[in-house]
mmCIF file of C-alpha atoms in Angstrom:
data_model
loop_
_atom_site.group_PDB
_atom_site.id
_atom_site.type_symbol
_atom_site.label_atom_id
_atom_site.label_comp_id
_atom_site.label_asym_id
_atom_site.label_seq_id
_atom_site.Cartn_x
_atom_site.Cartn_y
_atom_site.Cartn_z
ATOM 1 C CA MET A 1 -47.251 10.569 1.175
ATOM 2 C CA SER A 2 -46.551 7.663 -1.166
ATOM 3 C CA LEU A 3 -43.169 6.503 -2.379
ATOM 4 C CA LYS A 4 -43.849 8.433 -5.577
ATOM 5 C CA GLY A 5 -44.254 11.713 -3.659
ATOM 6 C CA PHE A 6 -41.204 11.050 -1.493
ATOM 7 C CA HIS A 7 -39.147 10.151 -4.565
ATOM 8 C CA VAL A 8 -40.058 13.414 -6.285
ATOM 9 C CA PHE A 9 -39.099 15.317 -3.099
ATOM 10 C CA PHE A 10 -35.830 13.341 -2.880
ATOM 11 C CA ILE A 11 -34.886 14.014 -6.509
ATOM 12 C CA SER A 12 -35.704 17.732 -6.034
ATOM 13 C CA VAL A 13 -33.410 17.931 -2.986
ATOM 14 C CA CYS A 14 -30.670 16.073 -4.892
ATOM 15 C CA LEU A 15 -31.038 18.503 -7.795
ATOM 16 C CA ILE A 16 -30.621 21.516 -5.486
ATOM 17 C CA PHE A 17 -27.600 19.939 -3.781
ATOM 18 C CA SER A 18 -26.007 19.029 -7.132
ATOM 19 C CA VAL A 19 -26.153 22.650 -8.208
ATOM 20 C CA GLY A 20 -24.787 23.633 -4.773
ATOM 21 C CA LEU A 21 -21.901 21.173 -5.134
ATOM 22 C CA GLY A 22 -21.200 22.506 -8.635
ATOM 23 C CA ILE A 23 -20.999 26.084 -7.332
ATOM 24 C CA TRP A 24 -18.801 24.992 -4.381
ATOM 25 C CA ALA A 25 -16.408 23.090 -6.678
ATOM 26 C CA LEU A 26 -16.116 25.893 -9.247
ATOM 27 C CA ARG A 27 -15.419 28.410 -6.480
ATOM 28 C CA ALA A 28 -12.743 26.033 -5.140
ATOM 29 C CA TYR A 29 -11.296 25.848 -8.666
ATOM 30 C CA ARG A 30 -11.162 29.638 -8.896
ATOM 31 C CA SER A 31 -9.275 29.927 -5.595
ATOM 32 C CA THR A 32 -6.902 26.915 -5.926
ATOM 33 C CA GLY A 33 -6.720 26.319 -9.698
ATOM 34 C CA GLN A 34 -6.853 22.527 -9.129
ATOM 35 C CA ALA A 35 -8.228 20.666 -12.148
ATOM 36 C CA ASP A 36 -9.955 18.093 -9.848
ATOM 37 C CA SER A 37 -12.280 20.818 -8.566
ATOM 38 C CA LEU A 38 -13.134 21.839 -12.135
ATOM 39 C CA TYR A 39 -14.025 18.232 -13.071
ATOM 40 C CA LEU A 40 -16.080 17.878 -9.888
ATOM 41 C CA GLY A 41 -17.960 21.108 -10.619
ATOM 42 C CA VAL A 42 -18.727 20.215 -14.225
ATOM 43 C CA GLY A 43 -19.729 16.690 -13.122
ATOM 44 C CA ALA A 44 -22.064 18.082 -10.458
ATOM 45 C CA PHE A 45 -23.823 20.380 -12.955
ATOM 46 C CA PHE A 46 -24.107 17.463 -15.372
ATOM 47 C CA CYS A 47 -25.658 15.293 -12.614
ATOM 48 C CA GLY A 48 -28.063 18.154 -11.836
ATOM 49 C CA ALA A 49 -29.152 18.254 -15.483
ATOM 50 C CA VAL A 50 -29.569 14.447 -15.548
ATOM 51 C CA LEU A 51 -31.685 14.607 -12.375
ATOM 52 C CA ALA A 52 -33.919 17.308 -13.866
ATOM 53 C CA VAL A 53 -34.506 15.263 -17.031
ATOM 54 C CA TYR A 54 -35.072 12.106 -14.965
ATOM 55 C CA GLY A 55 -37.554 13.908 -12.685
ATOM 56 C CA VAL A 56 -39.689 14.973 -15.650
ATOM 57 C CA TRP A 57 -39.486 11.476 -17.189
ATOM 58 C CA PHE A 58 -40.445 9.883 -13.852
ATOM 59 C CA LEU A 59 -43.483 12.117 -13.401
ATOM 60 C CA ARG A 60 -44.673 11.330 -16.922
ATOM 61 C CA LYS A 61 -44.068 7.580 -16.638
ATOM 62 C CA LEU A 62 -45.778 7.115 -13.261
ATOM 63 C CA ARG A 63 -48.637 9.545 -13.904
ATOM 64 C CA HIS A 64 -51.179 6.866 -12.965
ATOM 65 C CA LEU A 65 -49.752 6.303 -9.439
ATOM 66 C CA SER A 66 -50.988 8.447 -6.552
ATOM 67 C CA PHE A 67 -48.868 10.979 -4.614
ATOM 68 C CA VAL A 68 -50.759 9.962 -1.452
ATOM 69 C CA MET B 1 -60.190 -23.833 16.150
ATOM 70 C CA SER B 2 -58.576 -21.337 13.908
ATOM 71 C CA ALA B 3 -60.409 -18.612 12.127
ATOM 72 C CA ALA B 4 -58.991 -16.114 9.675
ATOM 73 C CA VAL B 5 -59.181 -12.636 11.145
ATOM 74 C CA ALA B 6 -58.993 -9.761 8.715
ATOM 75 C CA ILE B 7 -56.732 -6.986 9.942
ATOM 76 C CA PRO B 8 -58.514 -3.689 9.295
ATOM 77 C CA HIS B 9 -56.808 -1.179 6.994
ATOM 78 C CA ASP B 10 -54.058 -3.649 6.192
ATOM 79 C CA MET B 11 -54.176 -2.537 2.558
ATOM 80 C CA GLU B 12 -56.998 -0.047 2.127
ATOM 81 C CA PRO B 13 -56.482 3.515 3.470
ATOM 82 C CA HIS B 14 -57.579 4.320 7.006
ATOM 83 C CA PRO B 15 -60.238 7.079 6.962
ATOM 84 C CA VAL B 16 -58.317 9.170 9.530
ATOM 85 C CA THR B 17 -54.734 8.906 8.267
ATOM 86 C CA GLY B 18 -55.549 8.487 4.569
ATOM 87 C CA MET B 19 -53.050 5.634 4.223
ATOM 88 C CA TYR B 20 -52.836 1.929 5.047
ATOM 89 C CA ASN B 21 -51.608 1.145 8.551
ATOM 90 C CA GLY B 22 -48.201 -0.206 7.524
ATOM 91 C CA LYS B 23 -47.304 3.016 5.738
ATOM 92 C CA PHE B 24 -48.574 5.121 8.632
ATOM 93 C CA GLY B 25 -46.440 3.105 11.062
ATOM 94 C CA LEU B 26 -43.428 3.548 8.792
ATOM 95 C CA TRP B 27 -43.924 7.332 8.707
ATOM 96 C CA LEU B 28 -44.117 7.392 12.517
ATOM 97 C CA PHE B 29 -40.845 5.449 12.630
ATOM 98 C CA LEU B 30 -39.262 7.903 10.178
ATOM 99 C CA ALA B 31 -40.420 10.782 12.407
ATOM 100 C CA SER B 32 -38.440 9.239 15.281
ATOM 101 C CA GLU B 33 -35.456 8.858 12.936
ATOM 102 C CA VAL B 34 -35.682 12.546 12.021
ATOM 103 C CA MET B 35 -35.424 13.346 15.742
ATOM 104 C CA LEU B 36 -32.418 11.037 16.141
ATOM 105 C CA PHE B 37 -30.458 12.474 13.228
ATOM 106 C CA GLY B 38 -31.755 15.977 14.001
ATOM 107 C CA ALA B 39 -30.249 15.739 17.502
ATOM 108 C CA LEU B 40 -26.923 14.612 16.048
ATOM 109 C CA PHE B 41 -26.901 17.371 13.414
ATOM 110 C CA SER B 42 -27.671 19.924 16.165
ATOM 111 C CA SER B 43 -24.792 18.534 18.247
ATOM 112 C CA TYR B 44 -22.534 18.911 15.221
ATOM 113 C CA VAL B 45 -23.523 22.575 14.813
ATOM 114 C CA LEU B 46 -23.022 23.336 18.522
ATOM 115 C CA LEU B 47 -19.649 21.557 18.668
ATOM 116 C CA ARG B 48 -18.460 23.333 15.549
ATOM 117 C CA MET B 49 -19.609 26.780 16.720
ATOM 118 C CA GLY B 50 -17.956 26.265 20.121
ATOM 119 C CA ALA B 51 -14.704 24.758 18.843
ATOM 120 C CA PRO B 52 -11.592 26.749 19.817
ATOM 121 C CA GLU B 53 -9.797 28.280 16.846
ATOM 122 C CA GLY B 54 -7.538 25.887 14.984
ATOM 123 C CA THR B 55 -9.159 22.738 16.378
ATOM 124 C CA TRP B 56 -11.762 22.319 13.609
ATOM 125 C CA PRO B 57 -10.788 21.978 9.935
ATOM 126 C CA LYS B 58 -11.813 24.927 7.736
ATOM 127 C CA HIS B 59 -13.806 22.422 5.697
ATOM 128 C CA GLY B 60 -13.977 18.648 5.813
ATOM 129 C CA ALA B 61 -12.226 18.304 2.446
ATOM 130 C CA GLU B 62 -8.947 19.093 4.270
ATOM 131 C CA ILE B 63 -9.160 15.661 5.921
ATOM 132 C CA LEU B 64 -11.873 13.710 4.090
ATOM 133 C CA ASN B 65 -11.931 12.268 0.583
ATOM 134 C CA VAL B 66 -14.449 14.319 -1.447
ATOM 135 C CA PRO B 67 -14.201 12.336 -4.755
ATOM 136 C CA LEU B 68 -14.961 9.033 -2.959
ATOM 137 C CA ALA B 69 -17.885 10.594 -1.083
ATOM 138 C CA THR B 70 -19.197 12.114 -4.329
ATOM 139 C CA PHE B 71 -19.048 8.692 -5.966
ATOM 140 C CA ASN B 72 -20.940 7.220 -2.991
ATOM 141 C CA THR B 73 -23.573 9.963 -3.285
ATOM 142 C CA VAL B 74 -24.175 9.036 -6.927
ATOM 143 C CA VAL B 75 -24.390 5.350 -5.910
ATOM 144 C CA LEU B 76 -27.046 6.091 -3.276
ATOM 145 C CA ILE B 77 -29.109 8.336 -5.569
ATOM 146 C CA THR B 78 -29.035 5.574 -8.199
ATOM 147 C CA SER B 79 -30.142 3.033 -5.568
ATOM 148 C CA SER B 80 -33.164 5.225 -4.766
ATOM 149 C CA VAL B 81 -34.055 5.262 -8.450
ATOM 150 C CA THR B 82 -33.816 1.449 -8.703
ATOM 151 C CA MET B 83 -35.843 1.096 -5.476
ATOM 152 C CA VAL B 84 -38.697 3.190 -6.846
ATOM 153 C CA MET B 85 -38.486 1.309 -10.152
ATOM 154 C CA ALA B 86 -38.873 -1.985 -8.252
ATOM 155 C CA TRP B 87 -42.037 -0.658 -6.603
ATOM 156 C CA ALA B 88 -43.404 0.697 -9.908
ATOM 157 C CA ALA B 89 -42.765 -2.654 -11.640
ATOM 158 C CA LEU B 90 -44.578 -4.535 -8.848
ATOM 159 C CA LYS B 91 -47.493 -2.105 -9.050
ATOM 160 C CA MET B 92 -47.742 -3.085 -12.718
ATOM 161 C CA ASN B 93 -47.632 -6.787 -11.729
ATOM 162 C CA ASN B 94 -44.211 -7.279 -13.314
ATOM 163 C CA ILE B 95 -42.708 -9.387 -10.524
ATOM 164 C CA ALA B 96 -39.528 -10.468 -12.319
ATOM 165 C CA ARG B 97 -38.637 -6.874 -13.167
ATOM 166 C CA GLY B 98 -39.425 -5.759 -9.611
ATOM 167 C CA GLN B 99 -37.152 -8.437 -8.152
ATOM 168 C CA LEU B 100 -34.399 -7.479 -10.600
ATOM 169 C CA PHE B 101 -34.506 -3.812 -9.530
ATOM 170 C CA LEU B 102 -34.549 -4.891 -5.882
ATOM 171 C CA THR B 103 -31.378 -6.934 -6.474
ATOM 172 C CA VAL B 104 -29.694 -3.964 -8.178
ATOM 173 C CA THR B 105 -30.619 -1.787 -5.158
ATOM 174 C CA PHE B 106 -29.035 -4.345 -2.831
ATOM 175 C CA LEU B 107 -25.839 -4.430 -4.915
ATOM 176 C CA LEU B 108 -25.617 -0.630 -4.982
ATOM 177 C CA ALA B 109 -26.006 -0.544 -1.185
ATOM 178 C CA GLY B 110 -23.186 -3.089 -0.959
ATOM 179 C CA ALA B 111 -21.025 -0.922 -3.244
ATOM 180 C CA PHE B 112 -21.645 2.053 -0.940
ATOM 181 C CA LEU B 113 -20.428 0.062 2.072
ATOM 182 C CA VAL B 114 -17.344 -1.234 0.228
ATOM 183 C CA VAL B 115 -16.330 2.330 -0.695
ATOM 184 C CA LYS B 116 -17.005 3.404 2.903
ATOM 185 C CA TYR B 117 -14.771 0.573 4.133
ATOM 186 C CA PHE B 118 -11.886 1.857 1.999
ATOM 187 C CA GLU B 119 -12.532 5.408 3.205
ATOM 188 C CA TYR B 120 -12.477 4.311 6.848
ATOM 189 C CA SER B 121 -9.351 2.140 6.387
ATOM 190 C CA GLU B 122 -7.464 5.070 4.922
ATOM 191 C CA LYS B 123 -8.286 7.106 8.033
ATOM 192 C CA PHE B 124 -6.838 4.425 10.317
ATOM 193 C CA ASN B 125 -3.584 4.307 8.307
ATOM 194 C CA HIS B 126 -3.102 8.072 8.166
ATOM 195 C CA PHE B 127 -1.383 9.770 11.096
ATOM 196 C CA GLU B 128 -0.872 13.178 12.607
ATOM 197 C CA VAL B 129 2.059 13.911 14.898
ATOM 198 C CA TRP B 130 1.953 16.968 17.164
ATOM 199 C CA LEU B 131 5.418 18.242 18.059
ATOM 200 C CA LYS B 132 6.820 19.827 21.203
ATOM 201 C CA GLU B 133 9.281 21.941 19.184
ATOM 202 C CA PRO B 134 8.447 22.994 15.595
ATOM 203 C CA MET B 135 10.295 21.252 12.746
ATOM 204 C CA VAL B 136 11.134 22.496 9.273
ATOM 205 C CA VAL B 137 9.368 20.457 6.567
ATOM 206 C CA ASP B 138 9.703 21.473 2.930
ATOM 207 C CA GLY B 139 10.998 24.909 3.978
ATOM 208 C CA ASN B 140 8.124 25.600 6.401
ATOM 209 C CA SER B 141 8.231 25.528 10.205
ATOM 210 C CA VAL B 142 5.381 23.285 11.424
ATOM 211 C CA SER B 143 4.086 22.217 14.843
ATOM 212 C CA SER B 144 2.216 19.155 13.564
ATOM 213 C CA ILE B 145 2.863 16.832 10.627
ATOM 214 C CA ARG B 146 0.425 14.601 8.750
ATOM 215 C CA GLY B 147 1.439 11.547 6.806
ATOM 216 C CA HIS B 148 1.728 7.786 6.570
ATOM 217 C CA LEU B 149 4.167 5.651 8.526
ATOM 218 C CA ALA B 150 7.183 4.712 6.405
ATOM 219 C CA LYS B 151 7.645 1.009 5.535
ATOM 220 C CA ASP B 152 10.571 0.530 7.932
ATOM 221 C CA CYS B 153 8.962 2.462 10.808
ATOM 222 C CA PRO B 154 8.658 0.383 14.009
ATOM 223 C CA PRO B 155 4.999 -0.508 14.721
ATOM 224 C CA LEU B 156 3.078 1.775 17.068
ATOM 225 C CA THR B 157 1.477 0.419 20.225
ATOM 226 C CA LYS B 158 -1.586 1.662 22.083
ATOM 227 C CA GLU B 159 -1.817 2.402 25.780
ATOM 228 C CA THR B 160 -4.826 0.251 26.601
ATOM 229 C CA HIS B 161 -6.209 2.277 29.527
ATOM 230 C CA ILE B 162 -6.595 5.508 27.511
ATOM 231 C CA ARG B 163 -6.710 3.912 24.018
ATOM 232 C CA ALA B 164 -4.151 6.418 22.722
ATOM 233 C CA PHE B 165 -0.896 5.667 20.922
ATOM 234 C CA ALA B 166 2.137 5.358 23.177
ATOM 235 C CA ILE B 167 4.978 7.742 22.299
ATOM 236 C CA PRO B 168 7.606 5.571 20.554
ATOM 237 C CA GLU B 169 11.385 6.043 20.683
ATOM 238 C CA PHE B 170 11.183 7.480 17.182
ATOM 239 C CA ILE B 171 8.973 7.267 14.094
ATOM 240 C CA LEU B 172 9.607 7.421 10.375
ATOM 241 C CA LEU B 173 6.889 9.385 8.613
ATOM 242 C CA ASP B 174 6.211 9.980 4.912
ATOM 243 C CA PRO B 175 4.618 13.448 5.100
ATOM 244 C CA ASP B 176 1.595 14.337 2.975
ATOM 245 C CA ALA B 177 2.176 16.391 -0.157
ATOM 246 C CA PRO B 178 1.582 20.113 0.466
ATOM 247 C CA ALA B 179 -1.776 21.522 -0.699
ATOM 248 C CA GLY B 180 -1.845 21.965 -4.479
ATOM 249 C CA SER B 181 1.134 19.660 -5.046
ATOM 250 C CA LYS B 182 1.479 15.928 -5.655
ATOM 251 C CA GLU B 183 5.140 15.683 -4.594
ATOM 252 C CA HIS B 184 5.710 14.264 -1.132
ATOM 253 C CA PRO B 185 8.555 15.654 1.009
ATOM 254 C CA PRO B 186 11.233 13.065 1.923
ATOM 255 C CA THR B 187 10.722 10.629 4.827
ATOM 256 C CA LEU B 188 11.156 12.274 8.238
ATOM 257 C CA ARG B 189 12.655 10.785 11.379
ATOM 258 C CA ILE B 190 10.952 12.263 14.435
ATOM 259 C CA ASP B 191 12.420 11.492 17.864
ATOM 260 C CA GLY B 192 10.024 10.451 20.606
ATOM 261 C CA GLY B 193 11.368 13.267 22.811
ATOM 262 C CA ASN B 194 9.905 15.825 20.390
ATOM 263 C CA ILE B 195 6.477 14.130 20.035
ATOM 264 C CA ARG B 196 3.678 15.650 22.132
ATOM 265 C CA ARG B 197 0.928 13.411 20.742
ATOM 266 C CA ILE B 198 0.434 10.961 17.904
ATOM 267 C CA SER B 199 -2.893 9.800 16.504
ATOM 268 C CA ASP B 200 -4.385 8.168 13.454
ATOM 269 C CA PHE B 201 -7.360 9.879 11.814
ATOM 270 C CA GLY B 202 -9.794 7.802 13.849
ATOM 271 C CA PRO B 203 -12.476 9.154 16.222
ATOM 272 C CA ALA B 204 -9.865 9.929 18.918
ATOM 273 C CA HIS B 205 -8.042 12.373 16.601
ATOM 274 C CA SER B 206 -10.373 15.336 17.080
ATOM 275 C CA THR B 207 -13.946 16.360 17.823
ATOM 276 C CA PHE B 208 -14.532 16.751 14.090
ATOM 277 C CA LEU B 209 -13.540 13.171 13.329
ATOM 278 C CA ALA B 210 -15.447 11.843 16.354
ATOM 279 C CA THR B 211 -18.539 13.570 14.943
ATOM 280 C CA TYR B 212 -17.756 12.287 11.442
ATOM 281 C CA PHE B 213 -17.481 8.660 12.593
ATOM 282 C CA THR B 214 -20.603 8.920 14.772
ATOM 283 C CA LEU B 215 -22.760 10.346 11.979
ATOM 284 C CA THR B 216 -21.445 8.226 9.112
ATOM 285 C CA GLY B 217 -21.250 5.108 11.324
ATOM 286 C CA LEU B 218 -24.894 5.450 12.357
ATOM 287 C CA HIS B 219 -25.838 6.082 8.748
ATOM 288 C CA GLY B 220 -23.872 2.971 7.730
ATOM 289 C CA LEU B 221 -25.807 0.906 10.284
ATOM 290 C CA HIS B 222 -29.040 2.163 8.716
ATOM 291 C CA ILE B 223 -27.752 1.066 5.297
ATOM 292 C CA ILE B 224 -27.032 -2.408 6.694
ATOM 293 C CA GLY B 225 -30.537 -2.503 8.224
ATOM 294 C CA GLY B 226 -32.063 -1.599 4.865
ATOM 295 C CA MET B 227 -29.950 -4.248 3.120
ATOM 296 C CA VAL B 228 -31.243 -6.938 5.514
ATOM 297 C CA VAL B 229 -34.847 -6.020 4.676
ATOM 298 C CA ILE B 230 -34.140 -5.877 0.919
ATOM 299 C CA LEU B 231 -32.334 -9.238 1.074
ATOM 300 C CA TYR B 232 -35.343 -10.743 2.881
ATOM 301 C CA PHE B 233 -37.661 -9.585 0.106
ATOM 302 C CA MET B 234 -35.198 -10.712 -2.568
ATOM 303 C CA LEU B 235 -35.268 -14.233 -1.122
ATOM 304 C CA THR B 236 -38.952 -14.558 -0.232
ATOM 305 C CA GLY B 237 -40.516 -11.982 -2.532
ATOM 306 C CA SER B 238 -41.381 -14.088 -5.585
ATOM 307 C CA ARG B 239 -43.602 -16.483 -3.586
ATOM 308 C CA PHE B 240 -45.185 -13.634 -1.629
ATOM 309 C CA ALA B 241 -45.793 -11.590 -4.793
ATOM 310 C CA GLN B 242 -47.504 -14.509 -6.542
ATOM 311 C CA LYS B 243 -49.885 -15.029 -3.595
ATOM 312 C CA ARG B 244 -50.665 -11.388 -2.784
ATOM 313 C CA PRO B 245 -49.134 -9.018 -5.359
ATOM 314 C CA ASP B 246 -50.790 -5.852 -3.990
ATOM 315 C CA LYS B 247 -49.665 -6.485 -0.437
ATOM 316 C CA TYR B 248 -46.150 -7.265 -1.617
ATOM 317 C CA ALA B 249 -46.031 -3.977 -3.561
ATOM 318 C CA ASP B 250 -47.145 -2.166 -0.371
ATOM 319 C CA ARG B 251 -44.324 -3.783 1.599
ATOM 320 C CA ILE B 252 -41.809 -2.730 -1.033
ATOM 321 C CA GLU B 253 -43.269 0.786 -0.872
ATOM 322 C CA CYS B 254 -42.580 0.900 2.892
ATOM 323 C CA THR B 255 -39.052 -0.425 2.325
ATOM 324 C CA GLY B 256 -38.597 2.224 -0.370
ATOM 325 C CA LEU B 257 -39.740 5.002 1.961
ATOM 326 C CA TYR B 258 -37.164 3.905 4.550
ATOM 327 C CA TRP B 259 -34.494 3.605 1.868
ATOM 328 C CA HIS B 260 -35.228 7.115 0.566
ATOM 329 C CA PHE B 261 -34.982 8.484 4.093
ATOM 330 C CA VAL B 262 -31.559 6.853 4.596
ATOM 331 C CA ASP B 263 -30.402 8.277 1.258
ATOM 332 C CA LEU B 264 -31.768 11.702 2.151
ATOM 333 C CA VAL B 265 -29.755 11.668 5.386
ATOM 334 C CA TRP B 266 -26.618 11.046 3.314
ATOM 335 C CA ILE B 267 -27.530 13.907 0.945
ATOM 336 C CA PHE B 268 -27.400 16.204 4.006
ATOM 337 C CA LEU B 269 -24.356 14.535 5.600
ATOM 338 C CA PHE B 270 -22.240 14.884 2.478
ATOM 339 C CA PRO B 271 -22.113 18.702 2.246
ATOM 340 C CA VAL B 272 -22.157 19.208 6.024
ATOM 341 C CA LEU B 273 -19.180 16.936 6.694
ATOM 342 C CA TYR B 274 -17.184 17.066 3.452
ATOM 343 C CA LEU B 275 -17.737 20.499 1.932
ATOM 344 C CA LEU B 276 -18.603 23.112 4.563
#
């Protein structure tokens, strides 16, 4: 696997974990009511969205490079 | 009597593996790294499952700093992006841009270590005191108190043979604010006669923190290793890239694969240690 393939895998894992962190933080906010958890949750979902957009952009930009 | 000997499959793919030898070697190395970190993750799971009740925090956020770790996660993800951009620029023969992205990756790695340093220092200045007889703090009876030593508290000494803190005559402790509050209870004077054990939040504090320092410390060493390689290419890369641009791009690809692996380890460490 080339760096391109590994990078796509890495960004996909990060995207899944960002959504996971967002869910964890919002659940923490619901149980404790702490504003920090709310900010963390919203931030995590935002990062997830940024990663998704970046992933698509990356695949388009480096179309000519091999996955192998 | 010197003759140039061409190393086979130095740059072109080997017919068996489908990749050049350097990349194949790097993947074999990463396989050994997976086993190393896999063994440590398995140890973590076994220690956590077997921990007696009350000896393991419900989740790491009780002790560890989640916002700092989140910031560090973003820093590492960004460094992976700049690493892959460096490789892509070199593939397009844009050496200056490749070197620039490599430098940014190095700086981001440095930022990660600086934040980690502050996180570690905080642990070594934060204490827990286990009491023989419970005390009332903020209206609650407690058998252990967490906090920072007050300014006028006499310094603590360590018993060298067991590397644990000696029980002092007394300590002055500024207790942590209760969960959900930012107001700290007033400074406490705790007599040595009532102290069963005192520890900072270093590896000796608990199995959880020993595991935390082992995993994050080993990960930190991998970051330093990656920084040494990146620094080497930052310093020697321009000359190398002008002579053999394709080979240089391949070397940066191998460095990038290692760097992505190190970042991926952190992506797993973060939720396991800080959130769960």
